[in-house]
Amino acid sequence: MHDCERPLVVRLASLRAAQTTMQKPTVKVFSTLEELSWAAAARFEEFARIHTVKKKGFSVALSGGLTPKLLYQILASQTFAGRIRGERVHLFQVDERCVPPDHPQSNYGMIRETLLSRVPIPHANVHRMAAEQEDREEACRQYAAELARVLKPEEGELPRLNMVLLGMGPDGHTASLFPGSEALDEQVLWVRPNYLEKLKMHRLTLTLPVLNAAAEVAFLIAGADKAQTLRQVLEGAPGQLPAQKVQPVKGNVTWFVDEAAARLLRPETRG
Ligand code: 6PG
């Protein structure tokens, strides 16, 4: 039976059960982006080690933007060389701008330059969002099929990534889920296109159901321009901004934050 056909009372009961298992996010503050990136790399390695010995390997979805660049460079550095079994890693994308992969704005292009070109991950394990395709819906269907093929969720279940790396914009967007955008309400599709009026740009993005099915979510937040929004996300009324809607049902969220972004947080929020 599809979930939407289950009696309302059963659905509400399972929703309540899910809500009670949601964990409070952990907030870790670091003096600089560099320290933050090394800590996130250590966390990445920890999860990679746990999962690469398992049958399905380690599945992780990477974000674009500027903040994670240093993390990707660190993961590709000599320090981490040989410490992660690349052939057991499956790299997905959180979101992609609708441009060709060699375009300066391509998230894949950035990830290729900082990480993929320097580490031995087989091409078949890199799952690129082909967002340059004219038929964006079709590109999303293909990506959802790829998630299903690799992660093999049970019939009617969501794909469960071992880890998702997210960023956040000063407006509270995360992935390509911007405030007020329709994609935020998506309950069925795993991947969907989203047109951003503000940027006059089409993007493809994983949806909240997929982000919230992940086992581990790490937000990487740096810079003073995010301080106000970060306070709102972590201390303000819940459910207002896209980043607040990332609440894995059976998973953890850790915020890796630099001092500049954390400067308005209450001491008790800083953990
Ligand atoms: C993108 C992202 C996006 C990003 C935030 C934060 O394609 O831009 O995946 O969600 O994580 O916009 O970006 P910065 O790290 O550049 O601040």
Short mmCIF file of C-alpha atoms and ligand atoms in Angstrom, two decimals:
data_model
loop_
_atom_site.label_atom_id
_atom_site.label_comp_id
_atom_site.label_asym_id
_atom_site.label_seq_id
_atom_site.Cartn_x
_atom_site.Cartn_y
_atom_site.Cartn_z
CA MET A 1 0.00 0.00 0.00
CA HIS A 2 1.35 3.44 -0.88
CA ASP A 3 1.83 5.70 2.15
CA CYS A 4 -0.85 8.15 1.03
CA GLU A 5 -3.40 5.32 1.07
CA ARG A 6 -2.77 4.39 4.69
CA PRO A 7 -5.46 5.49 7.15
CA LEU A 8 -4.80 8.99 8.50
CA VAL A 9 -4.54 7.81 12.08
CA VAL A 10 -1.80 5.31 11.16
CA ARG A 11 0.09 7.97 9.25
CA LEU A 12 -0.13 10.42 12.16
CA ALA A 13 1.02 7.75 14.59
CA SER A 14 4.08 6.95 12.50
CA LEU A 15 4.80 10.65 12.04
CA ARG A 16 4.66 11.14 15.83
CA ALA A 17 6.92 8.14 16.32
CA ALA A 18 9.35 9.58 13.78
CA GLN A 19 9.28 12.98 15.46
CA THR A 20 10.19 11.53 18.83
CA THR A 21 13.31 9.94 17.34
CA MET A 22 14.60 13.24 15.87
CA GLN A 23 17.84 14.26 17.50
CA LYS A 24 18.76 17.74 18.63
CA PRO A 25 21.44 19.12 16.29
CA THR A 26 25.03 19.29 17.46
CA VAL A 27 26.79 22.63 16.94
CA LYS A 28 30.59 22.76 16.69
CA VAL A 29 32.28 26.13 16.48
CA PHE A 30 35.80 26.61 15.07
CA SER A 31 37.97 29.72 14.89
CA THR A 32 38.48 29.56 11.16
CA LEU A 33 37.15 27.96 8.00
CA GLU A 34 40.36 25.98 7.85
CA GLU A 35 39.84 24.41 11.28
CA LEU A 36 36.21 23.74 10.44
CA SER A 37 37.19 22.03 7.19
CA TRP A 38 39.76 19.75 8.87
CA ALA A 39 37.17 18.74 11.47
CA ALA A 40 34.60 18.02 8.77
CA ALA A 41 37.20 15.99 6.85
CA ALA A 42 37.88 13.91 9.96
CA ARG A 43 34.14 13.30 10.34
CA PHE A 44 33.88 12.36 6.67
CA GLU A 45 36.73 9.87 7.05
CA GLU A 46 35.14 8.40 10.17
CA PHE A 47 31.88 7.66 8.34
CA ALA A 48 33.68 6.50 5.24
CA ARG A 49 35.64 3.99 7.33
CA ILE A 50 32.50 2.70 9.04
CA HIS A 51 30.60 2.22 5.80
CA THR A 52 33.25 1.18 3.29
CA VAL A 53 33.59 -2.16 5.08
CA LYS A 54 29.86 -2.79 4.65
CA LYS A 55 28.26 -4.41 1.63
CA LYS A 56 26.75 -1.24 0.17
CA GLY A 57 29.84 0.92 0.71
CA PHE A 58 29.78 4.60 1.71
CA SER A 59 27.23 6.87 0.03
CA VAL A 60 27.59 10.61 0.40
CA ALA A 61 25.95 13.60 -1.29
CA LEU A 62 28.10 16.68 -1.80
CA SER A 63 27.03 20.30 -2.04
CA GLY A 64 28.45 23.00 -4.24
CA GLY A 65 29.08 26.61 -3.31
CA LEU A 66 32.27 28.06 -1.87
CA THR A 67 32.38 26.78 1.71
CA PRO A 68 33.09 23.06 1.07
CA LYS A 69 35.93 23.69 -1.42
CA LEU A 70 38.59 23.56 1.25
CA LEU A 71 37.11 20.38 2.72
CA TYR A 72 37.28 18.71 -0.70
CA GLN A 73 40.88 19.87 -1.14
CA ILE A 74 41.77 18.48 2.29
CA LEU A 75 40.15 15.14 1.46
CA ALA A 76 42.24 15.06 -1.71
CA SER A 77 45.46 16.00 0.12
CA GLN A 78 48.38 13.78 1.08
CA THR A 79 47.08 13.60 4.65
CA PHE A 80 44.07 11.60 3.55
CA ALA A 81 45.74 9.70 0.71
CA GLY A 82 45.07 5.98 1.06
CA ARG A 83 42.87 6.44 4.13
CA ILE A 84 39.53 6.09 2.33
CA ARG A 85 38.84 3.18 0.00
CA GLY A 86 37.69 5.11 -3.06
CA GLU A 87 36.32 2.04 -4.81
CA ARG A 88 33.83 1.63 -1.94
CA VAL A 89 32.61 5.25 -2.04
CA HIS A 90 29.56 6.46 -3.97
CA LEU A 91 29.50 10.21 -4.51
CA PHE A 92 26.19 11.90 -5.28
CA GLN A 93 25.33 15.56 -5.70
CA VAL A 94 22.96 17.47 -3.43
CA ASP A 95 22.11 19.92 -6.18
CA GLU A 96 23.29 21.27 -9.48
CA ARG A 97 22.98 24.45 -11.47
CA CYS A 98 21.54 23.87 -14.97
CA VAL A 99 24.77 24.47 -16.83
CA PRO A 100 27.22 22.10 -18.54
CA PRO A 101 29.76 20.41 -16.26
CA ASP A 102 32.64 22.53 -17.54
CA HIS A 103 30.79 25.80 -16.84
CA PRO A 104 32.37 27.95 -14.08
CA GLN A 105 29.10 27.77 -12.13
CA SER A 106 28.83 23.99 -12.23
CA ASN A 107 28.92 22.33 -8.81
CA TYR A 108 30.18 19.16 -10.45
CA GLY A 109 32.97 21.17 -12.10
CA MET A 110 34.06 22.50 -8.70
CA ILE A 111 33.91 19.04 -7.11
CA ARG A 112 35.86 17.56 -10.03
CA GLU A 113 38.55 20.20 -9.78
CA THR A 114 38.99 20.10 -6.00
CA LEU A 115 38.42 16.39 -5.33
CA LEU A 116 37.64 13.98 -8.14
CA SER A 117 40.63 14.84 -10.31
CA ARG A 118 42.93 14.03 -7.39
CA VAL A 119 41.50 10.92 -5.73
CA PRO A 120 41.13 7.36 -6.99
CA ILE A 121 37.33 7.08 -7.07
CA PRO A 122 36.14 5.00 -10.02
CA HIS A 123 34.16 6.95 -12.58
CA ALA A 124 31.22 4.55 -12.13
CA ASN A 125 30.97 5.57 -8.46
CA VAL A 126 30.57 9.26 -9.23
CA HIS A 127 26.90 10.01 -9.75
CA ARG A 128 26.67 13.35 -11.52
CA MET A 129 23.42 15.27 -11.91
CA ALA A 130 23.14 15.87 -15.65
CA ALA A 131 21.51 19.23 -15.09
CA GLU A 132 22.55 20.54 -18.50
CA GLN A 133 19.87 18.36 -20.14
CA GLU A 134 17.10 20.31 -21.78
CA ASP A 135 14.42 18.10 -20.23
CA ARG A 136 15.01 18.84 -16.56
CA GLU A 137 12.19 16.59 -15.33
CA GLU A 138 13.76 13.71 -17.21
CA ALA A 139 17.19 14.51 -15.72
CA CYS A 140 15.57 14.35 -12.26
CA ARG A 141 13.89 11.02 -13.04
CA GLN A 142 17.24 9.65 -14.16
CA TYR A 143 18.91 10.83 -10.99
CA ALA A 144 16.18 9.33 -8.81
CA ALA A 145 16.64 6.05 -10.71
CA GLU A 146 20.37 6.24 -10.04
CA LEU A 147 19.75 6.76 -6.32
CA ALA A 148 17.44 3.73 -6.33
CA ARG A 149 19.90 1.59 -8.31
CA VAL A 150 22.81 2.28 -6.00
CA LEU A 151 21.13 2.64 -2.61
CA LYS A 152 18.50 -0.05 -3.18
CA PRO A 153 15.76 1.14 -0.84
CA GLU A 154 12.97 -1.32 -0.02
CA GLU A 155 9.79 -0.98 -2.08
CA GLY A 156 8.03 2.24 -1.02
CA GLU A 157 10.99 3.42 1.07
CA LEU A 158 13.26 6.41 0.51
CA PRO A 159 16.93 6.10 -0.44
CA ARG A 160 19.07 6.46 2.68
CA LEU A 161 22.39 8.21 2.12
CA ASN A 162 25.04 7.57 4.76
CA MET A 163 26.02 11.22 4.77
CA VAL A 164 24.91 14.53 3.25
CA LEU A 165 27.06 17.66 3.22
CA LEU A 166 25.03 20.85 3.09
CA GLY A 167 25.68 24.56 3.04
CA MET A 168 23.35 27.46 3.76
CA GLY A 169 22.94 30.82 2.08
CA PRO A 170 22.39 34.06 4.01
CA ASP A 171 18.68 33.76 3.08
CA GLY A 172 18.44 30.37 4.81
CA HIS A 173 18.36 28.25 1.65
CA THR A 174 20.03 24.91 1.63
CA ALA A 175 20.64 22.56 -1.29
CA SER A 176 18.69 24.42 -4.03
CA LEU A 177 15.68 24.78 -1.75
CA PHE A 178 15.16 28.51 -1.48
CA PRO A 179 12.66 30.30 0.81
CA GLY A 180 9.23 30.36 -0.79
CA SER A 181 10.11 27.91 -3.56
CA GLU A 182 7.66 25.18 -4.53
CA ALA A 183 10.27 22.46 -4.26
CA LEU A 184 10.22 22.92 -0.49
CA ASP A 185 6.78 21.32 -0.32
CA GLU A 186 7.75 18.31 -2.40
CA GLN A 187 6.66 15.12 -0.67
CA VAL A 188 6.83 12.58 -3.47
CA LEU A 189 9.72 13.25 -5.84
CA TRP A 190 13.28 12.54 -4.69
CA VAL A 191 14.88 14.98 -7.11
CA ARG A 192 13.26 17.92 -8.80
CA PRO A 193 13.95 21.02 -10.80
CA ASN A 194 13.62 24.38 -9.12
CA TYR A 195 13.59 27.74 -10.87
CA LEU A 196 15.08 30.53 -8.80
CA GLU A 197 13.50 33.80 -9.76
CA LYS A 198 16.02 35.73 -7.67
CA LEU A 199 18.98 34.27 -9.57
CA LYS A 200 17.08 33.76 -12.83
CA MET A 201 18.43 30.24 -12.85
CA HIS A 202 17.20 26.67 -13.08
CA ARG A 203 18.65 24.07 -10.76
CA LEU A 204 18.09 20.44 -9.85
CA THR A 205 18.00 19.46 -6.21
CA LEU A 206 17.51 16.55 -3.86
CA THR A 207 14.24 17.13 -2.01
CA LEU A 208 13.54 17.28 1.72
CA PRO A 209 12.26 13.68 1.93
CA VAL A 210 15.64 12.43 0.65
CA LEU A 211 17.68 14.82 2.82
CA ASN A 212 15.61 13.80 5.83
CA ALA A 213 16.08 10.10 5.15
CA ALA A 214 19.87 10.46 5.46
CA ALA A 215 21.75 8.95 8.38
CA GLU A 216 24.07 11.91 8.92
CA VAL A 217 23.83 15.52 7.79
CA ALA A 218 26.72 17.94 8.16
CA PHE A 219 26.12 21.65 7.54
CA LEU A 220 29.24 23.70 6.77
CA ILE A 221 28.71 27.37 7.59
CA ALA A 222 31.31 30.12 7.40
CA GLY A 223 31.28 33.89 7.24
CA ALA A 224 29.80 36.85 9.06
CA ASP A 225 27.07 37.29 6.44
CA LYS A 226 25.45 34.11 7.76
CA ALA A 227 25.47 34.99 11.48
CA GLN A 228 22.00 36.51 11.63
CA THR A 229 20.40 33.68 9.67
CA LEU A 230 22.23 31.02 11.63
CA ARG A 231 20.87 32.47 14.86
CA GLN A 232 17.39 32.42 13.37
CA VAL A 233 17.82 28.81 12.22
CA LEU A 234 19.18 27.48 15.50
CA GLU A 235 17.41 29.70 18.02
CA GLY A 236 14.38 31.17 16.26
CA ALA A 237 10.88 29.82 15.68
CA PRO A 238 11.20 26.42 13.99
CA GLY A 239 10.15 25.53 10.46
CA GLN A 240 10.49 29.02 8.95
CA LEU A 241 13.60 28.71 6.81
CA PRO A 242 14.57 25.89 4.42
CA ALA A 243 17.64 24.92 6.48
CA GLN A 244 15.40 24.38 9.51
CA LYS A 245 13.39 21.82 7.60
CA VAL A 246 16.36 19.49 7.38
CA GLN A 247 15.57 17.17 10.25
CA PRO A 248 16.51 13.60 9.49
CA VAL A 249 13.87 11.21 10.75
CA LYS A 250 16.43 8.64 11.89
CA GLY A 251 19.67 10.54 11.71
CA ASN A 252 21.86 13.27 13.14
CA VAL A 253 22.63 16.82 12.15
CA THR A 254 25.94 18.48 12.96
CA TRP A 255 26.59 22.14 12.26
CA PHE A 256 30.26 22.90 11.58
CA VAL A 257 30.41 26.67 12.03
CA ASP A 258 33.20 29.20 12.01
CA GLU A 259 33.46 31.90 14.67
CA ALA A 260 32.34 34.65 12.29
CA ALA A 261 29.06 32.84 11.56
CA ALA A 262 28.60 31.78 15.19
CA ARG A 263 29.14 35.20 16.71
CA LEU A 264 25.46 35.87 17.49
CA LEU A 265 24.71 32.44 18.99
CA ARG A 266 23.90 32.01 22.67
CA PRO A 267 26.60 30.16 24.62
CA GLU A 268 24.24 27.24 25.24
CA THR A 269 23.64 26.83 21.47
CA ARG A 270 27.36 26.58 20.75
CA GLY A 271 27.47 23.24 22.52
C1 6PG B 1 24.86 25.67 -4.47
C2 6PG B 1 24.70 24.90 -3.20
C3 6PG B 1 24.05 25.72 -2.12
C4 6PG B 1 25.15 26.18 -1.18
C5 6PG B 1 24.76 27.44 -0.42
C6 6PG B 1 25.89 27.97 0.41
O1 6PG B 1 24.77 25.10 -5.53
O2 6PG B 1 25.11 26.88 -4.38
O3 6PG B 1 24.73 23.59 -3.16
O4 6PG B 1 23.03 25.16 -1.40
O5 6PG B 1 25.50 25.15 -0.30
O6 6PG B 1 24.35 28.40 -1.35
O7 6PG B 1 26.90 28.36 -0.47
P1 6PG B 1 28.28 28.94 0.02
O8 6PG B 1 29.00 27.80 0.66
O9 6PG B 1 28.95 29.41 -1.23
O10 6PG B 1 27.98 30.03 0.98
#
